[in-house]
C-alpha cells in the first residue's frame, strides 16, 4: 500500500495513481507483462504481490522525470468462471492489457470472449501478442489479434521473447495511453479534475510517497 510516512516536508510533489488490468488465458504471458513493467528503470519500489479471490495484485511506485506514478496491476484469473465480473474490474481500470500467446490455438477466441465480457470498449488498452510467428497457424493468429486491436481501438505490440518484452518499455506505453489525452481545462495539476475521464487520479503530496514493504 502507499503511505506518506517519513516524508520530507520541504519538497512538494503530486502523485498520479491508476490501475492496469491484465487479462488473458493461462500461459498467455500475463505475469510476464507485469514483471516486465516492474523491471523498468523508472521503478522506485514495489509491494510484494498479493492474491485475493483468484486475482493477483501488485502495486508499484515509479518516478518518470520527477512525476511520481503509482500503478496498481491486477492480473485477472484465466478461469472462465470469472468472466461475469470482468466488466466491473475493467470499469475501474484506466488501462486494460489483453495478452495472448501465438502458440495457443484458442488464444484469439479467448481474447474475443474477454473483450466481449467487458461490455464496452476499454477507454485505453493494448493487445500484446507473445511468442514467435514461425508457422502459418501462428501468423494467422497474429493477424487476427491485430484485427481485434483495430476493432476495439486498442494499441498493439508483439514480443517474441521475455527479453524483448522487457525492452518494450511497457510502463511508458501504459502511461502514454492513460495520460496522453489528459484534457487541458486550465486546472492546477493538483486538482483531481485535471485528469477527469482518464481513469487516473492526481493527489498532492508533501514529499515522495513510499510503498510499504
mmCIF file of C-alpha atoms in Angstrom:
data_model
loop_
_atom_site.group_PDB
_atom_site.id
_atom_site.type_symbol
_atom_site.label_atom_id
_atom_site.label_comp_id
_atom_site.label_asym_id
_atom_site.label_seq_id
_atom_site.Cartn_x
_atom_site.Cartn_y
_atom_site.Cartn_z
ATOM 1 C CA UNK A 1 0.000 0.000 0.000
ATOM 2 C CA UNK A 2 1.074 3.593 -0.499
ATOM 3 C CA UNK A 3 1.592 5.749 2.545
ATOM 4 C CA UNK A 4 3.219 9.046 3.422
ATOM 5 C CA UNK A 5 5.333 8.006 6.381
ATOM 6 C CA UNK A 6 8.732 9.588 6.827
ATOM 7 C CA UNK A 7 8.365 12.172 4.069
ATOM 8 C CA UNK A 8 10.445 15.275 3.594
ATOM 9 C CA UNK A 9 8.214 18.253 4.307
ATOM 10 C CA UNK A 10 10.436 20.520 2.264
ATOM 11 C CA UNK A 11 9.503 19.100 -1.143
ATOM 12 C CA UNK A 12 6.190 19.436 -2.966
ATOM 13 C CA UNK A 13 5.093 16.782 -5.446
ATOM 14 C CA UNK A 14 1.930 15.228 -6.809
ATOM 15 C CA UNK A 15 1.280 11.569 -7.439
ATOM 16 C CA UNK A 16 -0.788 10.082 -10.262
ATOM 17 C CA UNK A 17 -2.432 6.759 -9.442
ATOM 18 C CA UNK A 18 -4.160 4.405 -11.844
ATOM 19 C CA UNK A 19 -4.971 0.740 -12.294
ATOM 20 C CA UNK A 20 -3.873 -1.585 -15.110
ATOM 21 C CA UNK A 21 -5.961 -4.710 -15.695
ATOM 22 C CA UNK A 22 -4.090 -7.608 -17.324
ATOM 23 C CA UNK A 23 -6.291 -10.323 -18.865
ATOM 24 C CA UNK A 24 -5.678 -13.438 -20.922
ATOM 25 C CA UNK A 25 -5.740 -17.224 -20.927
ATOM 26 C CA UNK A 26 -3.453 -19.416 -18.843
ATOM 27 C CA UNK A 27 0.074 -19.189 -20.204
ATOM 28 C CA UNK A 28 -0.692 -16.067 -22.242
ATOM 29 C CA UNK A 29 2.047 -14.054 -20.566
ATOM 30 C CA UNK A 30 0.085 -12.018 -18.018
ATOM 31 C CA UNK A 31 2.653 -12.428 -15.244
ATOM 32 C CA UNK A 32 5.462 -11.722 -17.714
ATOM 33 C CA UNK A 33 3.814 -8.436 -18.699
ATOM 34 C CA UNK A 34 3.691 -7.309 -15.075
ATOM 35 C CA UNK A 35 7.267 -8.458 -14.383
ATOM 36 C CA UNK A 36 8.480 -6.540 -17.413
ATOM 37 C CA UNK A 37 6.829 -3.366 -16.111
ATOM 38 C CA UNK A 38 8.375 -3.950 -12.695
ATOM 39 C CA UNK A 39 11.828 -4.203 -14.283
ATOM 40 C CA UNK A 40 11.546 -0.704 -15.769
ATOM 41 C CA UNK A 41 14.406 1.604 -14.790
ATOM 42 C CA UNK A 42 11.859 4.157 -13.520
ATOM 43 C CA UNK A 43 10.748 1.798 -10.734
ATOM 44 C CA UNK A 44 11.298 3.227 -7.255
ATOM 45 C CA UNK A 45 9.903 0.319 -5.278
ATOM 46 C CA UNK A 46 7.131 -2.252 -5.356
ATOM 47 C CA UNK A 47 4.946 -4.070 -2.883
ATOM 48 C CA UNK A 48 5.101 -7.817 -2.651
ATOM 49 C CA UNK A 49 2.292 -9.190 -4.770
ATOM 50 C CA UNK A 50 -0.955 -10.219 -3.109
ATOM 51 C CA UNK A 51 -3.618 -12.701 -4.078
ATOM 52 C CA UNK A 52 -7.287 -12.329 -3.255
ATOM 53 C CA UNK A 53 -10.222 -14.312 -4.622
ATOM 54 C CA UNK A 54 -8.110 -15.597 -7.502
ATOM 55 C CA UNK A 55 -6.786 -12.183 -8.530
ATOM 56 C CA UNK A 56 -3.123 -11.234 -8.208
ATOM 57 C CA UNK A 57 -2.464 -7.649 -7.177
ATOM 58 C CA UNK A 58 0.791 -5.724 -7.470
ATOM 59 C CA UNK A 59 1.337 -2.046 -6.644
ATOM 60 C CA UNK A 60 4.433 -0.170 -7.735
ATOM 61 C CA UNK A 61 5.797 3.358 -7.483
ATOM 62 C CA UNK A 62 7.615 4.948 -10.430
ATOM 63 C CA UNK A 63 9.445 8.212 -10.977
ATOM 64 C CA UNK A 64 9.104 9.417 -14.568
ATOM 65 C CA UNK A 65 11.120 12.581 -14.922
ATOM 66 C CA UNK A 66 10.068 13.791 -11.484
ATOM 67 C CA UNK A 67 6.412 12.778 -11.857
ATOM 68 C CA UNK A 68 5.524 10.146 -9.286
ATOM 69 C CA UNK A 69 3.187 7.454 -10.591
ATOM 70 C CA UNK A 70 1.604 4.612 -8.638
ATOM 71 C CA UNK A 71 0.277 1.776 -10.783
ATOM 72 C CA UNK A 72 -1.908 -0.962 -9.383
ATOM 73 C CA UNK A 73 -1.572 -4.051 -11.580
ATOM 74 C CA UNK A 74 -4.461 -6.527 -11.454
ATOM 75 C CA UNK A 75 -3.791 -9.930 -13.021
ATOM 76 C CA UNK A 76 -7.236 -11.256 -13.834
ATOM 77 C CA UNK A 77 -7.764 -15.037 -13.472
ATOM 78 C CA UNK A 78 -7.757 -17.135 -16.623
ATOM 79 C CA UNK A 79 -10.643 -19.254 -15.329
ATOM 80 C CA UNK A 80 -13.768 -18.543 -17.398
ATOM 81 C CA UNK A 81 -15.875 -18.585 -14.245
ATOM 82 C CA UNK A 82 -14.566 -15.081 -13.516
ATOM 83 C CA UNK A 83 -15.723 -13.605 -16.831
ATOM 84 C CA UNK A 84 -19.013 -12.241 -15.400
ATOM 85 C CA UNK A 85 -17.072 -9.903 -13.085
ATOM 86 C CA UNK A 86 -14.519 -8.789 -15.671
ATOM 87 C CA UNK A 87 -16.609 -5.770 -16.635
ATOM 88 C CA UNK A 88 -16.524 -4.476 -13.064
ATOM 89 C CA UNK A 89 -12.745 -4.603 -12.950
ATOM 90 C CA UNK A 90 -12.485 -3.130 -16.421
ATOM 91 C CA UNK A 91 -14.649 -0.194 -15.397
ATOM 92 C CA UNK A 92 -12.299 0.581 -12.540
ATOM 93 C CA UNK A 93 -9.132 0.354 -14.610
ATOM 94 C CA UNK A 94 -7.516 3.137 -16.599
ATOM 95 C CA UNK A 95 -5.846 0.665 -18.962
ATOM 96 C CA UNK A 96 -6.655 -2.906 -19.998
ATOM 97 C CA UNK A 97 -3.969 -5.256 -21.320
ATOM 98 C CA UNK A 98 -5.034 -8.289 -23.361
ATOM 99 C CA UNK A 99 -2.242 -10.874 -23.550
ATOM 100 C CA UNK A 100 -2.227 -13.881 -25.891
ATOM 101 C CA UNK A 101 0.401 -16.425 -26.875
ATOM 102 C CA UNK A 102 0.637 -17.191 -30.558
ATOM 103 C CA UNK A 103 1.209 -20.883 -29.839
ATOM 104 C CA UNK A 104 -2.197 -21.160 -28.165
ATOM 105 C CA UNK A 105 -4.855 -22.329 -30.680
ATOM 106 C CA UNK A 106 -7.616 -20.806 -28.564
ATOM 107 C CA UNK A 107 -5.755 -17.611 -27.686
ATOM 108 C CA UNK A 108 -7.648 -15.421 -30.157
ATOM 109 C CA UNK A 109 -11.103 -16.728 -29.255
ATOM 110 C CA UNK A 110 -10.236 -16.345 -25.570
ATOM 111 C CA UNK A 111 -9.400 -12.666 -26.001
ATOM 112 C CA UNK A 112 -12.505 -12.176 -28.119
ATOM 113 C CA UNK A 113 -14.579 -13.539 -25.223
ATOM 114 C CA UNK A 114 -12.792 -11.341 -22.688
ATOM 115 C CA UNK A 115 -13.192 -8.235 -24.832
ATOM 116 C CA UNK A 116 -16.912 -9.001 -25.170
ATOM 117 C CA UNK A 117 -17.199 -9.574 -21.409
ATOM 118 C CA UNK A 118 -16.018 -6.025 -20.762
ATOM 119 C CA UNK A 119 -19.430 -4.883 -22.023
ATOM 120 C CA UNK A 120 -17.925 -1.929 -23.797
ATOM 121 C CA UNK A 121 -14.686 -0.763 -25.347
ATOM 122 C CA UNK A 122 -11.900 -0.120 -22.803
ATOM 123 C CA UNK A 123 -11.035 3.594 -22.558
ATOM 124 C CA UNK A 124 -7.378 2.715 -23.034
ATOM 125 C CA UNK A 125 -5.778 -0.617 -23.778
ATOM 126 C CA UNK A 126 -3.245 -2.697 -25.623
ATOM 127 C CA UNK A 127 -3.146 -6.173 -27.144
ATOM 128 C CA UNK A 128 0.170 -7.946 -26.569
ATOM 129 C CA UNK A 129 0.960 -10.934 -28.779
ATOM 130 C CA UNK A 130 3.656 -13.122 -27.238
ATOM 131 C CA UNK A 131 5.751 -15.753 -28.994
ATOM 132 C CA UNK A 132 7.184 -16.366 -32.442
ATOM 133 C CA UNK A 133 5.050 -16.414 -35.588
ATOM 134 C CA UNK A 134 7.067 -19.077 -37.342
ATOM 135 C CA UNK A 135 4.287 -21.107 -38.933
ATOM 136 C CA UNK A 136 1.104 -20.372 -40.869
ATOM 137 C CA UNK A 137 -1.104 -21.001 -37.817
ATOM 138 C CA UNK A 138 0.853 -18.540 -35.685
ATOM 139 C CA UNK A 139 0.867 -15.945 -38.449
ATOM 140 C CA UNK A 140 -2.893 -16.322 -38.841
ATOM 141 C CA UNK A 141 -3.402 -15.788 -35.097
ATOM 142 C CA UNK A 142 -1.120 -12.770 -35.228
ATOM 143 C CA UNK A 143 -3.246 -11.235 -37.981
ATOM 144 C CA UNK A 144 -6.436 -11.960 -36.019
ATOM 145 C CA UNK A 145 -5.033 -10.322 -32.904
ATOM 146 C CA UNK A 146 -4.060 -7.263 -34.906
ATOM 147 C CA UNK A 147 -7.593 -7.151 -36.283
ATOM 148 C CA UNK A 148 -9.018 -7.432 -32.750
ATOM 149 C CA UNK A 149 -6.896 -4.464 -31.673
ATOM 150 C CA UNK A 150 -8.174 -2.388 -34.594
ATOM 151 C CA UNK A 151 -11.821 -3.299 -33.979
ATOM 152 C CA UNK A 152 -11.555 -2.448 -30.288
ATOM 153 C CA UNK A 153 -9.449 0.686 -30.884
ATOM 154 C CA UNK A 154 -6.565 -0.760 -28.869
ATOM 155 C CA UNK A 155 -2.832 -0.388 -29.296
ATOM 156 C CA UNK A 156 -0.951 -3.456 -30.493
ATOM 157 C CA UNK A 157 2.517 -4.733 -29.725
ATOM 158 C CA UNK A 158 4.278 -8.033 -30.324
ATOM 159 C CA UNK A 159 7.107 -9.647 -28.354
ATOM 160 C CA UNK A 160 8.763 -12.890 -29.398
ATOM 161 C CA UNK A 161 10.643 -13.427 -26.114
ATOM 162 C CA UNK A 162 10.678 -12.319 -22.495
ATOM 163 C CA UNK A 163 13.815 -10.306 -23.191
ATOM 164 C CA UNK A 164 12.081 -8.426 -25.979
ATOM 165 C CA UNK A 165 9.056 -7.899 -23.752
ATOM 166 C CA UNK A 166 11.231 -6.178 -21.153
ATOM 167 C CA UNK A 167 12.847 -3.979 -23.818
ATOM 168 C CA UNK A 168 9.425 -2.815 -24.996
ATOM 169 C CA UNK A 169 9.177 -0.334 -22.079
ATOM 170 C CA UNK A 170 5.620 -1.319 -21.249
ATOM 171 C CA UNK A 171 5.494 1.235 -18.459
ATOM 172 C CA UNK A 172 5.835 4.038 -20.998
ATOM 173 C CA UNK A 173 3.085 2.512 -23.132
ATOM 174 C CA UNK A 174 0.693 2.349 -20.172
ATOM 175 C CA UNK A 175 1.446 5.909 -19.068
ATOM 176 C CA UNK A 176 1.166 7.279 -22.601
ATOM 177 C CA UNK A 177 -2.190 5.566 -23.106
ATOM 178 C CA UNK A 178 -3.672 6.835 -19.867
ATOM 179 C CA UNK A 179 -2.211 10.326 -19.668
ATOM 180 C CA UNK A 180 -1.573 11.438 -23.238
ATOM 181 C CA UNK A 181 -5.105 12.728 -23.797
ATOM 182 C CA UNK A 182 -5.500 14.398 -20.425
ATOM 183 C CA UNK A 183 -7.721 17.396 -21.226
ATOM 184 C CA UNK A 184 -6.329 20.848 -20.556
ATOM 185 C CA UNK A 185 -9.018 22.609 -18.551
ATOM 186 C CA UNK A 186 -6.739 25.290 -17.134
ATOM 187 C CA UNK A 187 -6.745 23.476 -13.804
ATOM 188 C CA UNK A 188 -3.831 23.078 -11.458
ATOM 189 C CA UNK A 189 -2.083 19.682 -11.680
ATOM 190 C CA UNK A 190 -3.064 19.052 -8.061
ATOM 191 C CA UNK A 191 -6.769 19.329 -8.932
ATOM 192 C CA UNK A 192 -8.289 15.818 -9.416
ATOM 193 C CA UNK A 193 -10.497 17.209 -12.213
ATOM 194 C CA UNK A 194 -7.310 17.727 -14.213
ATOM 195 C CA UNK A 195 -7.447 14.002 -15.032
ATOM 196 C CA UNK A 196 -11.199 13.679 -15.429
ATOM 197 C CA UNK A 197 -12.050 10.983 -17.966
ATOM 198 C CA UNK A 198 -8.662 9.252 -17.946
ATOM 199 C CA UNK A 199 -9.315 6.746 -15.177
ATOM 200 C CA UNK A 200 -6.451 8.265 -13.195
ATOM 201 C CA UNK A 201 -6.336 10.451 -10.115
ATOM 202 C CA UNK A 202 -3.762 13.025 -9.125
ATOM 203 C CA UNK A 203 -3.174 13.725 -5.441
ATOM 204 C CA UNK A 204 -0.947 16.400 -3.926
ATOM 205 C CA UNK A 205 1.702 15.050 -1.584
ATOM 206 C CA UNK A 206 4.295 16.562 0.668
ATOM 207 C CA UNK A 207 7.484 14.798 -0.268
ATOM 208 C CA UNK A 208 7.715 11.456 -2.073
ATOM 209 C CA UNK A 209 5.279 8.670 -1.207
ATOM 210 C CA UNK A 210 6.695 5.338 -0.249
ATOM 211 C CA UNK A 211 5.377 1.868 -0.917
ATOM 212 C CA UNK A 212 5.161 -0.141 2.252
ATOM 213 C CA UNK A 213 7.219 -3.312 2.308
#
